[in-house]
Tab-separated table of C-alpha atoms in Angstrom:
chain	number	residue	atom	x	y	z
A	1	MET	CA	67.450	109.122	126.009
A	2	SER	CA	70.368	111.578	125.708
A	3	VAL	CA	69.666	115.284	125.980
A	4	SER	CA	70.961	117.508	123.187
A	5	HIS	CA	72.243	120.983	123.976
A	6	PRO	CA	72.741	122.900	120.723
A	7	MET	CA	74.012	126.020	122.522
A	8	HIS	CA	77.429	124.619	123.461
A	9	PRO	CA	79.562	124.650	120.292
A	10	ARG	CA	82.835	125.072	122.212
A	11	ILE	CA	82.159	121.946	124.237
A	12	THR	CA	81.343	120.115	120.991
A	13	LEU	CA	84.725	121.327	119.705
A	14	ALA	CA	86.426	119.985	122.842
A	15	ALA	CA	84.781	116.564	122.385
A	16	ALA	CA	85.597	116.443	118.664
A	17	ALA	CA	89.210	117.424	119.397
A	18	LEU	CA	89.498	114.695	122.057
A	19	GLY	CA	88.355	112.155	119.471
A	20	PHE	CA	91.040	113.329	117.050
A	21	VAL	CA	93.644	113.378	119.838
A	22	VAL	CA	93.192	109.706	120.807
A	23	VAL	CA	93.263	108.649	117.146
A	24	LEU	CA	96.596	110.384	116.480
A	25	LEU	CA	98.076	109.357	119.820
A	26	ASP	CA	97.580	105.727	118.874
A	27	VAL	CA	99.250	106.322	115.516
A	28	SER	CA	102.489	107.465	117.170
A	29	VAL	CA	102.529	106.127	120.726
A	30	VAL	CA	102.946	102.427	119.892
A	31	ASN	CA	106.352	102.893	118.257
A	32	VAL	CA	108.118	103.605	121.559
A	33	ALA	CA	106.719	100.364	122.997
A	34	LEU	CA	108.003	98.092	120.217
A	35	ASP	CA	110.820	96.548	122.248
A	36	ALA	CA	108.568	96.065	125.274
A	37	LEU	CA	105.967	94.340	123.065
A	38	ARG	CA	108.637	92.182	121.413
A	39	THR	CA	109.861	91.026	124.822
A	40	SER	CA	106.411	90.583	126.349
A	41	PHE	CA	105.073	88.421	123.525
A	42	SER	CA	108.385	86.898	122.314
A	43	THR	CA	107.536	88.050	118.801
A	44	ASP	CA	109.549	89.082	115.751
A	45	ILE	CA	109.450	92.146	113.494
A	46	ALA	CA	106.483	90.725	111.564
A	47	GLY	CA	104.457	90.547	114.775
A	48	LEU	CA	105.341	94.150	115.594
A	49	GLN	CA	104.347	95.209	112.071
A	50	TRP	CA	100.888	93.752	112.617
A	51	VAL	CA	100.484	95.605	115.921
A	52	VAL	CA	101.130	98.861	114.051
A	53	ASN	CA	99.440	98.020	110.743
A	54	ALA	CA	96.276	96.325	112.034
A	55	TYR	CA	95.188	99.758	113.244
A	56	THR	CA	96.279	101.633	110.117
A	57	LEU	CA	94.862	99.009	107.738
A	58	ILE	CA	91.269	99.110	108.931
A	59	PHE	CA	91.453	102.867	109.574
A	60	ALA	CA	92.440	103.424	105.920
A	61	ALA	CA	89.893	100.952	104.548
A	62	LEU	CA	86.904	102.382	106.434
A	63	LEU	CA	87.573	106.143	106.299
A	64	LEU	CA	85.476	106.777	103.190
A	65	MET	CA	82.599	104.586	104.346
A	66	ALA	CA	82.614	106.237	107.792
A	67	GLY	CA	81.765	109.627	106.305
A	68	ALA	CA	78.837	108.118	104.408
A	69	LEU	CA	77.649	106.406	107.592
A	70	GLY	CA	77.665	109.784	109.343
A	71	ASP	CA	75.559	111.295	106.558
A	72	ARG	CA	73.063	108.450	106.692
A	73	PHE	CA	72.711	107.830	110.439
A	74	GLY	CA	73.774	111.214	111.823
A	75	ALA	CA	77.323	112.359	112.521
A	76	ARG	CA	76.696	112.631	116.273
A	77	ASP	CA	75.473	109.048	116.675
A	78	VAL	CA	78.267	107.615	114.507
A	79	PHE	CA	80.851	109.699	116.403
A	80	ILE	CA	79.504	108.388	119.734
A	81	THR	CA	79.633	104.813	118.396
A	82	GLY	CA	83.214	105.316	117.231
A	83	PHE	CA	84.344	106.838	120.527
A	84	ALA	CA	82.702	104.056	122.552
A	85	LEU	CA	84.226	101.357	120.344
A	86	PHE	CA	87.673	102.997	120.451
A	87	THR	CA	87.535	103.225	124.246
A	88	LEU	CA	86.450	99.594	124.674
A	89	ALA	CA	89.062	98.439	122.160
A	90	SER	CA	91.728	100.369	124.094
A	91	LEU	CA	90.716	98.419	127.196
A	92	GLY	CA	91.052	95.229	125.132
A	93	CYS	CA	94.553	96.284	124.021
A	94	GLY	CA	95.583	97.074	127.588
A	95	LEU	CA	94.384	93.707	128.888
A	96	ALA	CA	95.453	91.587	125.882
A	97	PRO	CA	96.935	88.257	127.083
A	98	THR	CA	98.374	87.284	123.676
A	99	LEU	CA	99.742	88.977	120.574
A	100	ALA	CA	96.758	87.760	118.516
A	101	THR	CA	94.359	89.331	121.016
A	102	LEU	CA	96.275	92.604	120.897
A	103	ILE	CA	96.171	92.658	117.089
A	104	ALA	CA	92.412	91.948	117.124
A	105	ALA	CA	91.872	94.784	119.613
A	106	ARG	CA	93.999	97.079	117.428
A	107	LEU	CA	91.706	96.258	114.489
A	108	ALA	CA	88.726	97.279	116.626
A	109	GLN	CA	90.549	100.496	117.550
A	110	GLY	CA	91.040	101.197	113.840
A	111	ILE	CA	87.297	100.822	113.191
A	112	GLY	CA	86.578	103.268	116.005
A	113	ALA	CA	89.200	105.695	114.665
A	114	ALA	CA	87.676	105.616	111.174
A	115	LEU	CA	84.255	106.445	112.613
A	116	LEU	CA	85.689	109.279	114.729
A	117	VAL	CA	87.738	111.376	112.300
A	118	PRO	CA	85.340	112.356	109.466
A	119	ASN	CA	82.383	112.667	111.820
A	120	SER	CA	84.289	114.895	114.241
A	121	LEU	CA	84.647	117.362	111.360
A	122	SER	CA	80.956	117.000	110.520
A	123	LEU	CA	80.119	117.885	114.127
A	124	LEU	CA	82.243	121.028	113.845
A	125	ALA	CA	80.491	122.026	110.623
A	126	GLN	CA	77.183	121.586	112.435
A	127	ALA	CA	78.223	123.419	115.625
A	128	PHE	CA	79.837	126.368	113.774
A	129	PRO	CA	77.614	127.399	110.830
A	130	ASP	CA	79.530	130.684	110.392
A	131	LYS	CA	82.435	130.076	107.985
A	132	GLU	CA	84.989	132.178	109.884
A	133	GLN	CA	84.145	130.566	113.224
A	134	ARG	CA	84.189	127.123	111.599
A	135	ASN	CA	87.648	127.710	110.119
A	136	ARG	CA	88.892	128.793	113.536
A	137	ALA	CA	87.341	125.705	115.155
A	138	VAL	CA	88.917	123.400	112.551
A	139	GLY	CA	92.240	125.135	113.267
A	140	TRP	CA	91.934	124.334	116.976
A	141	TRP	CA	90.905	120.763	116.088
A	142	GLY	CA	93.997	120.385	113.884
A	143	ALA	CA	96.254	121.972	116.514
A	144	ALA	CA	94.998	119.490	119.119
A	145	GLY	CA	95.819	116.619	116.751
A	146	GLY	CA	99.255	118.052	115.963
A	147	THR	CA	100.000	118.411	119.658
A	148	ALA	CA	98.936	114.794	120.238
A	149	LEU	CA	101.178	113.594	117.417
A	150	ALA	CA	104.103	115.540	118.857
A	151	ALA	CA	103.445	114.476	122.447
A	152	GLY	CA	102.744	110.830	121.591
A	153	PRO	CA	106.316	109.465	121.648
A	154	VAL	CA	107.240	111.434	124.774
A	155	VAL	CA	104.080	110.544	126.705
A	156	GLY	CA	104.284	106.955	125.473
A	157	GLY	CA	107.927	106.639	126.469
A	158	PHE	CA	107.190	107.938	129.971
A	159	LEU	CA	104.213	105.594	130.417
A	160	VAL	CA	106.036	102.495	129.124
A	161	MET	CA	109.084	103.257	131.278
A	162	HIS	CA	107.145	103.766	134.522
A	163	PHE	CA	103.878	101.829	134.104
A	164	GLY	CA	104.507	99.239	131.361
A	165	TRP	CA	103.341	99.047	127.757
A	166	ARG	CA	99.712	98.347	128.689
A	167	SER	CA	99.388	101.885	130.070
A	168	ILE	CA	99.695	103.470	126.594
A	169	PHE	CA	96.329	101.907	125.735
A	170	LEU	CA	94.638	102.198	129.117
A	171	ILE	CA	95.275	105.967	129.175
A	172	ASN	CA	92.678	106.251	126.378
A	173	ILE	CA	89.893	105.098	128.690
A	174	PRO	CA	89.545	108.239	130.865
A	175	VAL	CA	89.977	110.412	127.760
A	176	GLY	CA	87.262	108.430	125.992
A	177	LEU	CA	84.886	108.675	128.952
A	178	VAL	CA	85.340	112.459	129.147
A	179	GLY	CA	84.794	112.832	125.394
A	180	LEU	CA	81.678	110.663	125.436
A	181	THR	CA	80.229	112.564	128.406
A	182	LEU	CA	80.756	115.908	126.679
A	183	ILE	CA	79.256	114.845	123.361
A	184	LEU	CA	76.268	113.114	124.960
A	185	ARG	CA	75.385	116.055	127.180
A	186	TYR	CA	76.268	119.099	125.126
A	187	SER	CA	76.044	118.383	121.388
A	188	ALA	CA	73.059	118.817	119.104
A	189	THR	CA	71.377	115.935	117.313
A	190	SER	CA	72.734	115.593	113.782
A	191	PRO	CA	70.515	115.488	110.698
A	192	ARG	CA	70.144	112.169	108.895
A	193	ASN	CA	70.089	111.531	105.197
A	194	GLU	CA	68.229	108.242	104.916
A	195	GLY	CA	68.728	108.250	101.157
A	196	ARG	CA	72.530	108.244	101.437
A	197	SER	CA	73.645	104.993	99.845
A	198	LEU	CA	76.466	102.849	101.195
A	199	ASP	CA	78.897	101.269	98.758
A	200	LEU	CA	79.137	97.908	100.541
A	201	PRO	CA	80.621	95.911	97.614
A	202	GLY	CA	83.295	98.593	97.139
A	203	GLN	CA	84.011	98.605	100.866
A	204	ALA	CA	84.373	94.816	101.002
A	205	THR	CA	86.775	94.634	98.053
A	206	ALA	CA	88.823	97.556	99.440
A	207	ILE	CA	89.290	95.768	102.774
A	208	ILE	CA	90.251	92.497	101.064
A	209	ALA	CA	92.749	94.270	98.770
A	210	LEU	CA	94.474	96.176	101.587
A	211	ALA	CA	94.477	93.224	104.010
A	212	SER	CA	95.878	90.874	101.343
A	213	LEU	CA	98.624	93.326	100.421
A	214	ALA	CA	99.609	93.862	104.056
A	215	THR	CA	99.627	90.088	104.613
A	216	ALA	CA	101.816	89.457	101.558
A	217	LEU	CA	104.367	92.130	102.510
A	218	THR	CA	104.515	91.007	106.137
A	219	ASP	CA	104.588	87.243	105.554
A	220	ALA	CA	107.254	87.545	102.845
A	221	ALA	CA	109.703	88.562	105.560
A	222	HIS	CA	109.769	85.073	107.086
A	223	LEU	CA	108.218	82.844	104.395
A	224	GLY	CA	109.857	84.270	101.260
A	225	TRP	CA	108.217	85.688	98.141
A	226	THR	CA	107.702	82.282	96.496
A	227	HIS	CA	105.781	80.720	99.395
A	228	SER	CA	102.246	79.676	98.493
A	229	HIS	CA	100.666	81.838	101.246
A	230	VAL	CA	102.430	84.937	99.937
A	231	LEU	CA	101.554	84.188	96.305
A	232	VAL	CA	97.878	83.619	97.189
A	233	ALA	CA	97.813	86.905	99.145
A	234	LEU	CA	99.333	88.762	96.172
A	235	LEU	CA	96.804	87.172	93.804
A	236	MET	CA	93.946	88.190	96.105
A	237	THR	CA	95.352	91.720	96.189
A	238	VAL	CA	95.328	92.008	92.394
A	239	VAL	CA	91.896	90.395	91.933
A	240	SER	CA	90.195	92.417	94.669
A	241	ALA	CA	91.867	95.673	93.514
A	242	ILE	CA	90.581	95.113	89.975
A	243	GLY	CA	87.169	94.231	91.410
A	244	PHE	CA	87.175	97.426	93.472
A	245	ILE	CA	87.958	99.602	90.427
A	246	LEU	CA	85.229	97.918	88.348
A	247	ILE	CA	82.673	98.338	91.146
A	248	GLU	CA	83.555	102.010	91.643
A	249	ALA	CA	83.394	102.664	87.880
A	250	ARG	CA	79.854	101.237	87.657
A	251	SER	CA	78.396	102.416	90.963
A	252	ARG	CA	75.897	105.301	91.008
A	253	ALA	CA	77.208	106.443	94.399
A	254	PRO	CA	80.805	105.176	94.535
A	255	MET	CA	82.833	105.247	97.725
A	256	LEU	CA	85.768	106.480	95.615
A	257	PRO	CA	84.618	108.590	92.615
A	258	LEU	CA	87.135	107.690	89.910
A	259	SER	CA	86.257	110.898	88.055
A	260	PHE	CA	88.286	112.790	90.680
A	261	PHE	CA	91.464	111.372	89.169
A	262	SER	CA	90.804	113.017	85.803
A	263	ASN	CA	91.961	116.187	87.560
A	264	SER	CA	95.766	116.120	87.500
A	265	SER	CA	96.097	118.300	90.624
A	266	PHE	CA	93.943	115.915	92.625
A	267	SER	CA	95.881	112.882	91.341
A	268	VAL	CA	99.269	114.419	92.158
A	269	ALA	CA	98.088	115.401	95.643
A	270	SER	CA	96.843	111.853	96.306
A	271	ILE	CA	100.060	110.226	95.036
A	272	THR	CA	102.095	112.677	97.118
A	273	GLY	CA	100.008	111.748	100.158
A	274	VAL	CA	100.912	108.079	99.682
A	275	ILE	CA	104.630	108.892	99.247
A	276	VAL	CA	104.859	111.222	102.247
A	277	ASN	CA	103.203	108.812	104.675
A	278	PHE	CA	105.177	105.872	103.248
A	279	ALA	CA	108.407	107.690	104.063
A	280	TYR	CA	107.369	109.177	107.390
A	281	TYR	CA	105.636	106.213	109.049
A	282	GLY	CA	107.912	103.602	107.499
A	283	LEU	CA	111.029	105.354	108.785
A	284	ILE	CA	109.513	106.196	112.188
A	285	PHE	CA	108.962	102.431	112.583
A	286	VAL	CA	112.557	101.690	111.538
A	287	PHE	CA	114.135	104.389	113.720
A	288	SER	CA	112.035	103.287	116.700
A	289	LEU	CA	113.557	99.826	116.334
A	290	PHE	CA	117.004	101.324	115.740
A	291	PHE	CA	116.918	103.376	118.938
A	292	GLN	CA	115.504	100.538	121.063
A	293	LEU	CA	117.077	97.371	119.632
A	294	GLU	CA	120.385	98.599	118.224
A	295	GLN	CA	121.258	101.578	120.436
A	296	HIS	CA	119.468	100.122	123.480
A	297	LEU	CA	117.693	103.331	124.432
A	298	SER	CA	114.858	103.089	126.947
A	299	PRO	CA	111.275	103.819	125.794
A	300	GLN	CA	111.487	107.230	127.468
A	301	GLU	CA	114.804	108.033	125.772
A	302	THR	CA	113.340	106.885	122.443
A	303	GLY	CA	110.383	109.203	122.897
A	304	MET	CA	112.702	112.106	123.653
A	305	ALA	CA	114.805	111.246	120.590
A	306	PHE	CA	111.737	111.895	118.399
A	307	LEU	CA	110.722	115.077	120.228
A	308	PRO	CA	112.563	117.610	117.991
A	309	MET	CA	111.126	115.937	114.889
A	310	THR	CA	107.533	115.908	116.123
A	311	VAL	CA	107.649	119.461	117.501
A	312	VAL	CA	108.919	120.853	114.199
A	313	LEU	CA	106.102	118.972	112.451
A	314	MET	CA	103.584	120.915	114.506
A	315	VAL	CA	105.256	124.307	114.014
A	316	ALA	CA	105.929	123.882	110.291
A	317	ASN	CA	102.302	122.830	109.715
A	318	ILE	CA	101.203	126.240	110.979
A	319	ILE	CA	103.780	128.064	108.847
A	320	ALA	CA	102.806	126.094	105.731
A	321	SER	CA	99.189	127.249	105.846
A	322	ARG	CA	100.433	130.859	105.555
A	323	LEU	CA	103.060	130.150	102.888
A	324	ILE	CA	100.546	128.549	100.506
A	325	THR	CA	98.924	131.919	99.852
A	326	SER	CA	102.165	133.799	99.226
A	327	LEU	CA	104.215	131.150	97.404
A	328	GLY	CA	101.582	128.960	95.773
A	329	ALA	CA	100.928	125.250	96.263
A	330	ARG	CA	103.201	123.762	93.586
A	331	PRO	CA	106.476	125.472	94.656
A	332	LEU	CA	105.741	124.625	98.280
A	333	MET	CA	105.066	120.949	97.445
A	334	VAL	CA	108.262	120.679	95.396
A	335	PHE	CA	110.340	122.408	98.075
A	336	GLY	CA	108.834	120.274	100.869
A	337	LEU	CA	109.476	117.018	98.993
A	338	LEU	CA	113.058	118.001	98.161
A	339	LEU	CA	113.715	119.106	101.747
A	340	ALA	CA	112.359	115.832	103.155
A	341	ALA	CA	114.331	113.783	100.611
A	342	THR	CA	117.546	115.673	101.453
A	343	GLY	CA	116.983	115.169	105.187
A	344	TYR	CA	116.560	111.416	104.793
A	345	LEU	CA	119.513	111.294	102.387
A	346	LEU	CA	121.728	112.888	105.050
A	347	LEU	CA	120.715	110.100	107.452
A	348	LEU	CA	122.384	107.434	105.281
A	349	PRO	CA	125.746	107.604	107.147
A	350	VAL	CA	123.989	106.664	110.415
A	351	SER	CA	125.640	103.834	112.363
A	352	VAL	CA	124.938	101.921	115.561
A	353	SER	CA	127.862	103.578	117.317
A	354	GLY	CA	127.159	107.061	115.941
A	355	SER	CA	126.105	110.020	118.064
A	356	TYR	CA	122.428	110.954	118.285
A	357	TRP	CA	123.307	114.601	117.661
A	358	GLN	CA	124.454	113.724	114.128
A	359	LEU	CA	120.850	112.745	113.404
A	360	VAL	CA	119.094	115.831	114.730
A	361	VAL	CA	119.563	118.258	111.810
A	362	PRO	CA	118.664	115.698	109.078
A	363	MET	CA	115.621	114.565	111.089
A	364	LEU	CA	114.506	118.185	111.498
A	365	MET	CA	114.921	118.744	107.751
A	366	ALA	CA	112.871	115.656	106.918
A	367	ALA	CA	110.115	116.580	109.381
A	368	SER	CA	110.018	120.194	108.156
A	369	GLY	CA	109.649	119.057	104.548
A	370	ILE	CA	106.822	116.672	105.400
A	371	ALA	CA	105.085	119.297	107.540
A	372	LEU	CA	105.134	121.712	104.592
A	373	ILE	CA	103.655	119.101	102.269
A	374	VAL	CA	100.665	117.843	104.285
A	375	PRO	CA	98.594	121.071	104.561
A	376	THR	CA	99.598	121.946	100.987
A	377	ILE	CA	98.238	118.737	99.453
A	378	THR	CA	95.092	119.156	101.569
A	379	ASN	CA	94.664	122.644	100.120
A	380	VAL	CA	95.282	121.371	96.578
A	381	THR	CA	92.779	118.545	97.049
A	382	LEU	CA	89.998	120.820	98.287
A	383	SER	CA	90.732	123.439	95.600
A	384	SER	CA	90.621	120.936	92.746
A	385	ILE	CA	87.122	119.589	93.536
A	386	GLU	CA	83.816	121.452	93.678
A	387	PRO	CA	82.894	122.474	97.262
A	388	SER	CA	79.859	120.152	97.428
A	389	ARG	CA	82.198	117.151	97.155
A	390	ALA	CA	84.951	118.458	99.424
A	391	GLY	CA	84.163	115.942	102.169
A	392	ILE	CA	84.592	112.955	99.857
A	393	ALA	CA	87.752	114.446	98.321
A	394	SER	CA	89.279	115.010	101.756
A	395	GLY	CA	88.382	111.435	102.681
A	396	VAL	CA	90.132	110.110	99.577
A	397	LEU	CA	93.304	112.038	100.438
A	398	ASN	CA	93.282	110.844	104.052
A	399	THR	CA	92.721	107.275	102.876
A	400	ALA	CA	95.640	107.567	100.428
A	401	ARG	CA	97.852	108.834	103.246
A	402	GLN	CA	96.874	105.981	105.583
A	403	VAL	CA	97.485	103.423	102.828
A	404	GLY	CA	100.915	104.980	102.296
A	405	GLY	CA	101.666	104.671	106.017
A	406	MET	CA	100.619	101.021	106.041
A	407	LEU	CA	102.794	100.253	102.989
A	408	GLY	CA	105.713	102.113	104.551
A	409	VAL	CA	105.617	100.077	107.760
A	410	ALA	CA	105.152	96.814	105.833
A	411	THR	CA	107.948	97.505	103.323
A	412	CYS	CA	110.493	98.999	105.727
A	413	GLY	CA	109.655	96.294	108.268
A	414	TYR	CA	110.506	93.719	105.599
A	415	PHE	CA	113.900	95.373	105.037
A	416	VAL	CA	114.815	95.303	108.763
A	417	ARG	CA	113.358	91.853	109.513
A	418	ASP	CA	116.783	90.599	110.674
A	419	THR	CA	117.702	92.479	113.864
A	420	THR	CA	121.369	91.463	114.003
A	421	PRO	CA	123.297	94.785	113.816
A	422	ALA	CA	124.865	94.398	110.355
A	423	ALA	CA	121.681	93.054	108.705
A	424	PHE	CA	119.481	95.608	110.446
A	425	MET	CA	121.660	98.520	109.336
A	426	HIS	CA	121.638	97.225	105.755
A	427	GLY	CA	117.835	97.118	105.886
A	428	MET	CA	117.708	100.566	107.455
A	429	HIS	CA	119.834	102.015	104.657
A	430	LEU	CA	117.601	100.327	102.065
A	431	SER	CA	114.537	101.869	103.744
A	432	LEU	CA	116.131	105.311	103.596
A	433	ILE	CA	117.112	104.891	99.936
A	434	VAL	CA	113.586	103.824	98.916
A	435	ALA	CA	112.068	106.777	100.814
A	436	VAL	CA	114.521	109.235	99.224
A	437	VAL	CA	113.864	107.914	95.699
A	438	LEU	CA	110.094	108.126	96.178
A	439	LEU	CA	110.291	111.666	97.568
A	440	PHE	CA	112.455	112.823	94.642
A	441	LEU	CA	109.998	111.193	92.208
A	442	GLY	CA	107.165	112.977	93.995
A	443	ALA	CA	109.010	116.292	93.600
A	444	ALA	CA	109.476	115.665	89.871
A	445	LEU	CA	105.810	114.720	89.492
A	446	SER	CA	104.710	117.877	91.316
A	447	LEU	CA	107.052	120.064	89.253
A	448	PHE	CA	106.156	118.766	85.789
A	449	SER	CA	102.468	117.849	86.196
């Protein structure tokens, strides 16, 4: 039996932050290992897409359910389960003998990540009942995640360069063991709400819809859009998506309350979340391939190439939270979307033989714009829904963002499926154009909604 120590909120914060850190590290760290994975498993772009998207897919699909599980079975126990599963899955990734095994382990990591994120916040709410202290704790939690996101490419590049790609997964094991030890020894038992219902039919149809869509987008790259496998996957996407909406509309305790979308501010924030992550994660995937396959940079050099972009993300996130109060959410969203779109637009002249330094300013502009948007749409989401439902609303936004990231990697990966220089650059330019168009549309939507 584990002993609970309710008098150690700061240690609970440290454990919760470690859980968030490993989740965000594994969002960003894999990109610098793409070439090493391609060589190790003799795979193509579609295989690399699955390594990235298997994690994001299940993470997105289970986020809403994971919060409900925490309510029903206790946030502490679900957090511990998620951390243990994530740590074991990381070991599976690090030891994976085949690409299929690695993808399966990445799926398991995604399940663990989904259990970790919402329940880490629940633990903070429990450990810091005072609102001011809780806000400060959530700030530290977010700063730890931002630091992990910024450090991910650099740390990953160093590990891949000196210890091989397996080390980027194995490094999670000591972190996981420390986090589990802290939470088991120093956190209080969480209350349980046995009456909290679980929307299992909604969850099942959501997973089928997202998995089918990811399969269709990925398989189309090498089978073509008219292949029977792709057409069946698209049909399953449509049928399961319709089924999901019907289930949520009729459920007494829906996983995704459709009534939220009657609020235009909430709807715009959710759509913006999809667009922003589509652009950011889709183009991070493309530029990771560009640096490694086309410009032949080492994993460590690739990580350093992303450093200015990830650092400005962290700094601008902090600035944005202060600007919301003085400028208002709508102007900040519009400005952030336009800034990101302009940054990506200025990357269109990029070429294989071009200098890295020509990319720095546009990349900083794009990252700054995105960093201004993310805390702003979070603020809009929480402000547009009554406080008692803030947890579900936040979960919906985070799910929308993860779905956007998955679609970005799948779509942009399709564009750059041919890695010969001329074809790859054509696909890279297409990816940039799509991202720019979506960001401009998002700006117009935010301005006129």
